[in-house]
Each structure stands twice: as structure tokens, then as C-alpha cells.
Amino acid sequence: MLHYFDSIRPESIDGHALDQLLAFGWYRMHQTLFTCSHIGANDEHRVHWLRYDIGQIKRHASHQRIRRKNKSFQFTIQPTGSIEKEAIELYDRYYATIDFDGAGSIQQCLWGDEDPASTIFDTKCVSIFDQSKLIAVGYFDCGHKAAASILHSYHPDYKRYSLGKYLILLTLDYLRANDYRYYYPGYVIEDLDKMDYKLFLGKDQAEYFKPEILSWQLFKDELLVRDSIHKKLK
């Protein structure tokens, strides 16, 4: 397929418009939206945008294990305003431990160099606490009937609790309670497994965007392996 990359910076965006852009493989970065087919220094890795029909996600035993591990923690879900000092410090701790190309800060990810007060997105913040200690933070954008996770971080000392996945489960709880239809976790990457955790909700329920036909298809494991795709293209 042809490589592509595009971005737009709308002055404003309502929920219906965000739903439509997400449905065509666009995603939020700073105060812009972008879409692409490949990433890497030489665009060598194909990406596959994912979504889930929330009503089709099954209750897996692994999901229940994550919930049980985190049952002693408290959480809040609130509109995103200014970033608290505790969240900034938490993200700095998290960022120092990751081995992939992540945003340098929450501010940079959500707003770039722009004023948070001028945001065009309806962004919610999920905060998880161990008593009074902030141990994980996640951000997701809400459209009319669709939502997309944007950024997650957690305290490295709590790695064994699968807090990144727990943030996703809490996000889905909120979306179900508010009658959302689709959840967009971002993309997975051909030949790189760093983003494969997004499939833990259930590969059988996951869909990927196929730009050649502008349609969503059921996910298949061969999408993650470059050789299998290239052989089919020959």
C-alpha cells in the first residue's frame, strides 16, 4: 500500500465530528488530529488503527483478575483541567522507565505549546489512588458516541498491578454507563509488540481500519507479522 500521513488543526470540534474522524482512522495529538499508515525513522512499520464495539466486549477472566488486584485502590473520573503537581511528578517517574518513544510530558501530549484553557477536546482524566497517593493517570477524549484513549501513566513501583490495563477497564466502565458505542485505543504496530497490550480486551472483538477500502474489519494476528502481509500482497 502507499504510505500516507496527514494532519489537521480545526478551530473547534464537536462530538459528532470527532466520532467521524475516529471512524476514518484519525487520532488526536496535541490540539491537532492526524492519521498515518506507517511509523519509524524510515516509515518501515505499518500501523493498524484499532477500535472496539463496546457492547461486544466480553468479560474475560484476565479482566476480572486485574480488577481484583486493584480492588483496594480508589479512583476518580473528572474533566481535565490544569495538570496537578502530583500528576506531573508521576508522569516524570513513568517516562524515565519506558523504552519507547512517548510524549515528554502530559502538557506536551495534550496541548503542545498551547494554553490548556483553549482546548478543543472534551478530555476526561482517570486518576487511581492508593489511599492518598496518586499511582496512575489516564486521559481519554469523548465524542458523541465514541471515545479514544490518549495517554496513560503509572507509578513504576506498582507495575505488577497492570494499571495501564486497569485504566482502560475503568474508561470502558465510564463509557458503558454513558451509552457510548465505540472505544478507540490507538494502534498496534507491525513487527513491534509494544502496543499489543491494547488487544487484551479481546482479539475476537477487535476491529482494525483498512484504509484501502475505508472500512473496519475483524482483527487477525497476521497483521502483526510483516512477512505474512507481504506474501499476500505478492
C-alpha positions as YAML, in Angstrom:
chain: A
units: angstrom
residues:
- id: 1
  name: MET
  ca: [0.00, 0.00, 0.00]
- id: 2
  name: LEU
  ca: [1.03, 3.62, -0.37]
- id: 3
  name: HIS
  ca: [2.46, 5.38, 2.68]
- id: 4
  name: TYR
  ca: [0.46, 8.32, 3.92]
- id: 5
  name: PHE
  ca: [0.44, 10.90, 6.70]
- id: 6
  name: ASP
  ca: [-1.93, 13.82, 7.17]
- id: 7
  name: SER
  ca: [-2.94, 16.17, 9.96]
- id: 8
  name: ILE
  ca: [-5.50, 18.90, 10.56]
- id: 9
  name: ARG
  ca: [-5.94, 21.64, 13.15]
- id: 10
  name: PRO
  ca: [-9.62, 22.55, 13.43]
- id: 11
  name: GLU
  ca: [-10.55, 25.67, 15.34]
- id: 12
  name: SER
  ca: [-13.24, 23.68, 17.12]
- id: 13
  name: ILE
  ca: [-14.68, 20.18, 17.05]
- id: 14
  name: ASP
  ca: [-17.95, 18.78, 18.34]
- id: 15
  name: GLY
  ca: [-18.71, 15.23, 19.39]
- id: 16
  name: HIS
  ca: [-20.23, 14.17, 16.08]
- id: 17
  name: ALA
  ca: [-17.21, 15.43, 14.11]
- id: 18
  name: LEU
  ca: [-14.78, 13.63, 16.43]
- id: 19
  name: ASP
  ca: [-16.78, 10.41, 16.01]
- id: 20
  name: GLN
  ca: [-16.47, 10.71, 12.22]
- id: 21
  name: LEU
  ca: [-12.74, 11.38, 12.28]
- id: 22
  name: LEU
  ca: [-12.07, 8.47, 14.63]
- id: 23
  name: ALA
  ca: [-14.11, 6.25, 12.32]
- id: 24
  name: PHE
  ca: [-11.74, 7.09, 9.45]
- id: 25
  name: GLY
  ca: [-8.54, 6.32, 11.33]
- id: 26
  name: TRP
  ca: [-7.74, 9.79, 12.69]
- id: 27
  name: TYR
  ca: [-6.36, 10.33, 16.17]
- id: 28
  name: ARG
  ca: [-5.65, 13.23, 18.49]
- id: 29
  name: MET
  ca: [-2.13, 14.61, 19.06]
- id: 30
  name: HIS
  ca: [-1.71, 17.92, 20.95]
- id: 31
  name: GLN
  ca: [-4.55, 20.10, 19.60]
- id: 32
  name: THR
  ca: [-4.43, 18.52, 16.14]
- id: 33
  name: LEU
  ca: [-5.70, 15.29, 14.64]
- id: 34
  name: PHE
  ca: [-3.55, 13.08, 12.45]
- id: 35
  name: THR
  ca: [-3.67, 9.84, 10.53]
- id: 36
  name: CYS
  ca: [-0.86, 7.70, 9.15]
- id: 37
  name: SER
  ca: [-0.11, 4.32, 7.64]
- id: 38
  name: HIS
  ca: [3.46, 3.77, 8.90]
- id: 39
  name: ILE
  ca: [5.87, 4.89, 11.62]
- id: 40
  name: GLY
  ca: [9.60, 4.59, 12.22]
- id: 41
  name: ALA
  ca: [12.68, 6.50, 11.14]
- id: 42
  name: ASN
  ca: [12.14, 5.31, 7.56]
- id: 43
  name: ASP
  ca: [8.41, 4.59, 7.80]
- id: 44
  name: GLU
  ca: [9.28, 0.92, 7.94]
- id: 45
  name: HIS
  ca: [6.50, -0.24, 10.28]
- id: 46
  name: ARG
  ca: [2.87, -0.46, 9.19]
- id: 47
  name: VAL
  ca: [0.36, 0.61, 11.83]
- id: 48
  name: HIS
  ca: [-3.17, -0.71, 12.26]
- id: 49
  name: TRP
  ca: [-5.72, 1.51, 13.98]
- id: 50
  name: LEU
  ca: [-7.97, -0.36, 16.41]
- id: 51
  name: ARG
  ca: [-11.48, 0.04, 17.74]
- id: 52
  name: TYR
  ca: [-13.95, -1.94, 19.82]
- id: 53
  name: ASP
  ca: [-17.72, -2.02, 19.71]
- id: 54
  name: ILE
  ca: [-18.19, -1.60, 23.46]
- id: 55
  name: GLY
  ca: [-21.32, -3.72, 23.60]
- id: 56
  name: GLN
  ca: [-19.46, -6.66, 22.02]
- id: 57
  name: ILE
  ca: [-16.55, -6.76, 24.52]
- id: 58
  name: LYS
  ca: [-16.77, -9.94, 26.57]
- id: 59
  name: ARG
  ca: [-15.92, -10.32, 30.25]
- id: 60
  name: HIS
  ca: [-12.64, -12.21, 30.21]
- id: 61
  name: ALA
  ca: [-11.11, -13.94, 33.24]
- id: 62
  name: SER
  ca: [-7.99, -11.78, 32.79]
- id: 63
  name: HIS
  ca: [-10.11, -8.63, 33.15]
- id: 64
  name: GLN
  ca: [-11.55, -9.91, 36.40]
- id: 65
  name: ARG
  ca: [-8.08, -10.73, 37.73]
- id: 66
  name: ILE
  ca: [-6.95, -7.17, 37.04]
- id: 67
  name: ARG
  ca: [-10.00, -5.76, 38.82]
- id: 68
  name: ARG
  ca: [-9.36, -7.99, 41.85]
- id: 69
  name: LYS
  ca: [-5.71, -6.92, 42.04]
- id: 70
  name: ASN
  ca: [-6.78, -3.29, 42.16]
- id: 71
  name: LYS
  ca: [-9.89, -3.55, 44.35]
- id: 72
  name: SER
  ca: [-8.21, -1.82, 47.31]
- id: 73
  name: PHE
  ca: [-7.45, 1.30, 45.25]
- id: 74
  name: GLN
  ca: [-9.74, 4.28, 44.75]
- id: 75
  name: PHE
  ca: [-10.34, 6.19, 41.52]
- id: 76
  name: THR
  ca: [-11.97, 9.32, 40.13]
- id: 77
  name: ILE
  ca: [-13.03, 10.28, 36.60]
- id: 78
  name: GLN
  ca: [-13.26, 14.02, 36.04]
- id: 79
  name: PRO
  ca: [-12.95, 16.63, 33.27]
- id: 80
  name: THR
  ca: [-9.34, 17.53, 32.55]
- id: 81
  name: GLY
  ca: [-8.26, 20.98, 33.65]
- id: 82
  name: SER
  ca: [-4.81, 22.09, 34.69]
- id: 83
  name: ILE
  ca: [-2.36, 19.29, 35.48]
- id: 84
  name: GLU
  ca: [-1.73, 18.85, 39.19]
- id: 85
  name: LYS
  ca: [1.82, 18.67, 40.53]
- id: 86
  name: GLU
  ca: [1.30, 15.04, 41.62]
- id: 87
  name: ALA
  ca: [0.33, 14.00, 38.09]
- id: 88
  name: ILE
  ca: [3.37, 15.77, 36.61]
- id: 89
  name: GLU
  ca: [5.70, 14.03, 39.07]
- id: 90
  name: LEU
  ca: [4.02, 10.67, 38.43]
- id: 91
  name: TYR
  ca: [4.43, 11.04, 34.67]
- id: 92
  name: ASP
  ca: [8.10, 12.00, 35.07]
- id: 93
  name: ARG
  ca: [8.70, 8.80, 37.07]
- id: 94
  name: TYR
  ca: [6.86, 6.74, 34.46]
- id: 95
  name: TYR
  ca: [8.61, 8.39, 31.48]
- id: 96
  name: ALA
  ca: [12.03, 7.61, 32.95]
- id: 97
  name: THR
  ca: [11.24, 3.88, 32.78]
- id: 98
  name: ILE
  ca: [9.73, 3.45, 29.31]
- id: 99
  name: ASP
  ca: [11.72, 2.12, 26.37]
- id: 100
  name: PHE
  ca: [9.60, 3.52, 23.55]
- id: 101
  name: ASP
  ca: [9.01, 6.96, 22.06]
- id: 102
  name: GLY
  ca: [6.45, 8.56, 24.37]
- id: 103
  name: ALA
  ca: [5.33, 12.13, 24.98]
- id: 104
  name: GLY
  ca: [7.79, 14.12, 27.06]
- id: 105
  name: SER
  ca: [5.05, 15.39, 29.36]
- id: 106
  name: ILE
  ca: [1.31, 15.39, 29.85]
- id: 107
  name: GLN
  ca: [1.21, 19.05, 28.77]
- id: 108
  name: GLN
  ca: [3.09, 18.25, 25.56]
- id: 109
  name: CYS
  ca: [0.83, 15.32, 24.72]
- id: 110
  name: LEU
  ca: [-2.49, 17.05, 25.30]
- id: 111
  name: TRP
  ca: [-1.80, 20.65, 24.35]
- id: 112
  name: GLY
  ca: [1.69, 21.04, 22.90]
- id: 113
  name: ASP
  ca: [2.66, 24.67, 23.36]
- id: 114
  name: GLU
  ca: [-0.93, 25.87, 23.59]
- id: 115
  name: ASP
  ca: [-2.97, 27.05, 26.57]
- id: 116
  name: PRO
  ca: [-4.95, 24.19, 28.17]
- id: 117
  name: ALA
  ca: [-7.89, 26.57, 28.59]
- id: 118
  name: SER
  ca: [-8.25, 26.82, 24.80]
- id: 119
  name: THR
  ca: [-8.56, 23.07, 24.21]
- id: 120
  name: ILE
  ca: [-10.96, 21.93, 21.50]
- id: 121
  name: PHE
  ca: [-11.39, 18.44, 23.01]
- id: 122
  name: ASP
  ca: [-13.64, 17.09, 25.75]
- id: 123
  name: THR
  ca: [-10.99, 15.21, 27.71]
- id: 124
  name: LYS
  ca: [-11.63, 13.18, 30.85]
- id: 125
  name: CYS
  ca: [-8.99, 12.20, 33.40]
- id: 126
  name: VAL
  ca: [-8.97, 8.86, 35.26]
- id: 127
  name: SER
  ca: [-6.94, 9.03, 38.49]
- id: 128
  name: ILE
  ca: [-6.16, 5.98, 40.62]
- id: 129
  name: PHE
  ca: [-5.09, 6.33, 44.26]
- id: 130
  name: ASP
  ca: [-3.54, 4.07, 46.86]
- id: 131
  name: GLN
  ca: [-5.14, 5.85, 49.80]
- id: 132
  name: SER
  ca: [-3.96, 9.44, 49.23]
- id: 133
  name: LYS
  ca: [-1.11, 8.53, 46.86]
- id: 134
  name: LEU
  ca: [-1.65, 9.05, 43.13]
- id: 135
  name: ILE
  ca: [-0.43, 5.88, 41.38]
- id: 136
  name: ALA
  ca: [-1.91, 6.09, 37.85]
- id: 137
  name: VAL
  ca: [-3.45, 8.65, 35.50]
- id: 138
  name: GLY
  ca: [-5.17, 8.20, 32.13]
- id: 139
  name: TYR
  ca: [-6.74, 10.64, 29.66]
- id: 140
  name: PHE
  ca: [-9.43, 9.96, 27.08]
- id: 141
  name: ASP
  ca: [-11.34, 12.16, 24.63]
- id: 142
  name: CYS
  ca: [-15.11, 11.94, 24.39]
- id: 143
  name: GLY
  ca: [-17.10, 12.42, 21.20]
- id: 144
  name: HIS
  ca: [-20.84, 11.91, 20.82]
- id: 145
  name: LYS
  ca: [-20.91, 8.10, 20.81]
- id: 146
  name: ALA
  ca: [-17.19, 7.31, 20.55]
- id: 147
  name: ALA
  ca: [-14.15, 7.90, 22.74]
- id: 148
  name: ALA
  ca: [-10.38, 7.48, 22.39]
- id: 149
  name: SER
  ca: [-7.68, 6.90, 24.99]
- id: 150
  name: ILE
  ca: [-4.84, 9.38, 24.61]
- id: 151
  name: LEU
  ca: [-2.26, 8.90, 27.37]
- id: 152
  name: HIS
  ca: [-1.66, 6.57, 30.33]
- id: 153
  name: SER
  ca: [0.99, 6.59, 33.03]
- id: 154
  name: TYR
  ca: [1.52, 4.76, 36.31]
- id: 155
  name: HIS
  ca: [3.98, 4.64, 39.19]
- id: 156
  name: PRO
  ca: [6.80, 2.17, 38.37]
- id: 157
  name: ASP
  ca: [6.59, 0.66, 41.88]
- id: 158
  name: TYR
  ca: [3.07, -0.57, 41.01]
- id: 159
  name: LYS
  ca: [3.92, -2.27, 37.74]
- id: 160
  name: ARG
  ca: [2.65, -5.67, 38.90]
- id: 161
  name: TYR
  ca: [-0.89, -4.30, 39.20]
- id: 162
  name: SER
  ca: [-1.35, -3.88, 35.40]
- id: 163
  name: LEU
  ca: [-2.51, -0.32, 35.98]
- id: 164
  name: GLY
  ca: [-2.38, 0.60, 32.29]
- id: 165
  name: LYS
  ca: [-4.95, -2.09, 31.54]
- id: 166
  name: TYR
  ca: [-6.95, -1.18, 34.63]
- id: 167
  name: LEU
  ca: [-7.17, 2.40, 33.35]
- id: 168
  name: ILE
  ca: [-8.68, 1.03, 30.13]
- id: 169
  name: LEU
  ca: [-11.21, -1.06, 32.07]
- id: 170
  name: LEU
  ca: [-12.24, 1.96, 34.13]
- id: 171
  name: THR
  ca: [-12.54, 4.04, 30.97]
- id: 172
  name: LEU
  ca: [-14.84, 1.40, 29.48]
- id: 173
  name: ASP
  ca: [-16.95, 1.36, 32.64]
- id: 174
  name: TYR
  ca: [-17.49, 5.10, 32.20]
- id: 175
  name: LEU
  ca: [-18.29, 4.73, 28.50]
- id: 176
  name: ARG
  ca: [-20.81, 1.93, 29.11]
- id: 177
  name: ALA
  ca: [-22.53, 3.95, 31.83]
- id: 178
  name: ASN
  ca: [-22.86, 6.88, 29.43]
- id: 179
  name: ASP
  ca: [-24.11, 4.89, 26.41]
- id: 180
  name: TYR
  ca: [-21.05, 5.20, 24.18]
- id: 181
  name: ARG
  ca: [-20.82, 2.85, 21.19]
- id: 182
  name: TYR
  ca: [-17.13, 2.71, 20.19]
- id: 183
  name: TYR
  ca: [-13.80, 2.78, 22.01]
- id: 184
  name: TYR
  ca: [-10.57, 3.61, 20.15]
- id: 185
  name: PRO
  ca: [-7.34, 2.66, 21.97]
- id: 186
  name: GLY
  ca: [-4.92, 3.79, 19.22]
- id: 187
  name: TYR
  ca: [-2.89, 1.49, 17.01]
- id: 188
  name: VAL
  ca: [-0.83, -1.68, 17.03]
- id: 189
  name: ILE
  ca: [2.40, -1.89, 15.05]
- id: 190
  name: GLU
  ca: [3.59, -4.50, 12.58]
- id: 191
  name: ASP
  ca: [6.66, -6.36, 13.90]
- id: 192
  name: LEU
  ca: [6.74, -4.35, 17.15]
- id: 193
  name: ASP
  ca: [4.86, -5.64, 20.19]
- id: 194
  name: LYS
  ca: [4.98, -2.52, 22.38]
- id: 195
  name: MET
  ca: [1.34, -1.67, 21.65]
- id: 196
  name: ASP
  ca: [-0.10, -5.20, 21.56]
- id: 197
  name: TYR
  ca: [-1.47, -4.81, 25.10]
- id: 198
  name: LYS
  ca: [-4.39, -2.92, 23.52]
- id: 199
  name: LEU
  ca: [-5.67, -6.28, 22.32]
- id: 200
  name: PHE
  ca: [-6.18, -7.62, 25.86]
- id: 201
  name: LEU
  ca: [-9.83, -6.56, 25.66]
- id: 202
  name: GLY
  ca: [-10.31, -9.43, 23.23]
- id: 203
  name: LYS
  ca: [-8.81, -10.07, 19.80]
- id: 204
  name: ASP
  ca: [-12.08, -11.65, 18.67]
- id: 205
  name: GLN
  ca: [-13.90, -8.37, 19.30]
- id: 206
  name: ALA
  ca: [-11.19, -6.02, 17.99]
- id: 207
  name: GLU
  ca: [-11.54, -4.33, 14.61]
- id: 208
  name: TYR
  ca: [-8.84, -2.67, 12.51]
- id: 209
  name: PHE
  ca: [-9.20, 0.11, 9.95]
- id: 210
  name: LYS
  ca: [-8.41, -0.90, 6.38]
- id: 211
  name: PRO
  ca: [-7.70, 2.39, 4.55]
- id: 212
  name: GLU
  ca: [-7.72, 0.79, 1.09]
- id: 213
  name: ILE
  ca: [-11.49, 0.31, 1.38]
- id: 214
  name: LEU
  ca: [-12.23, 2.85, 4.14]
- id: 215
  name: SER
  ca: [-13.76, 0.13, 6.28]
- id: 216
  name: TRP
  ca: [-13.31, -1.63, 9.63]
- id: 217
  name: GLN
  ca: [-12.56, -5.35, 9.55]
- id: 218
  name: LEU
  ca: [-12.21, -8.04, 12.20]
- id: 219
  name: PHE
  ca: [-8.67, -8.12, 13.59]
- id: 220
  name: LYS
  ca: [-6.36, -11.00, 12.66]
- id: 221
  name: ASP
  ca: [-3.00, -11.97, 14.14]
- id: 222
  name: GLU
  ca: [-1.22, -11.95, 10.78]
- id: 223
  name: LEU
  ca: [-1.48, -8.15, 10.73]
- id: 224
  name: LEU
  ca: [1.27, -8.06, 13.34]
- id: 225
  name: VAL
  ca: [3.72, -10.06, 11.22]
- id: 226
  name: ARG
  ca: [5.28, -8.30, 8.26]
- id: 227
  name: ASP
  ca: [6.14, -11.39, 6.22]
- id: 228
  name: SER
  ca: [2.60, -12.73, 6.26]
- id: 229
  name: ILE
  ca: [1.20, -9.47, 4.90]
- id: 230
  name: HIS
  ca: [3.88, -9.05, 2.24]
- id: 231
  name: LYS
  ca: [3.41, -12.60, 0.97]
- id: 232
  name: LYS
  ca: [-0.29, -11.95, 0.45]
- id: 233
  name: LEU
  ca: [0.47, -8.73, -1.44]
- id: 234
  name: LYS
  ca: [2.72, -10.51, -3.97]
...
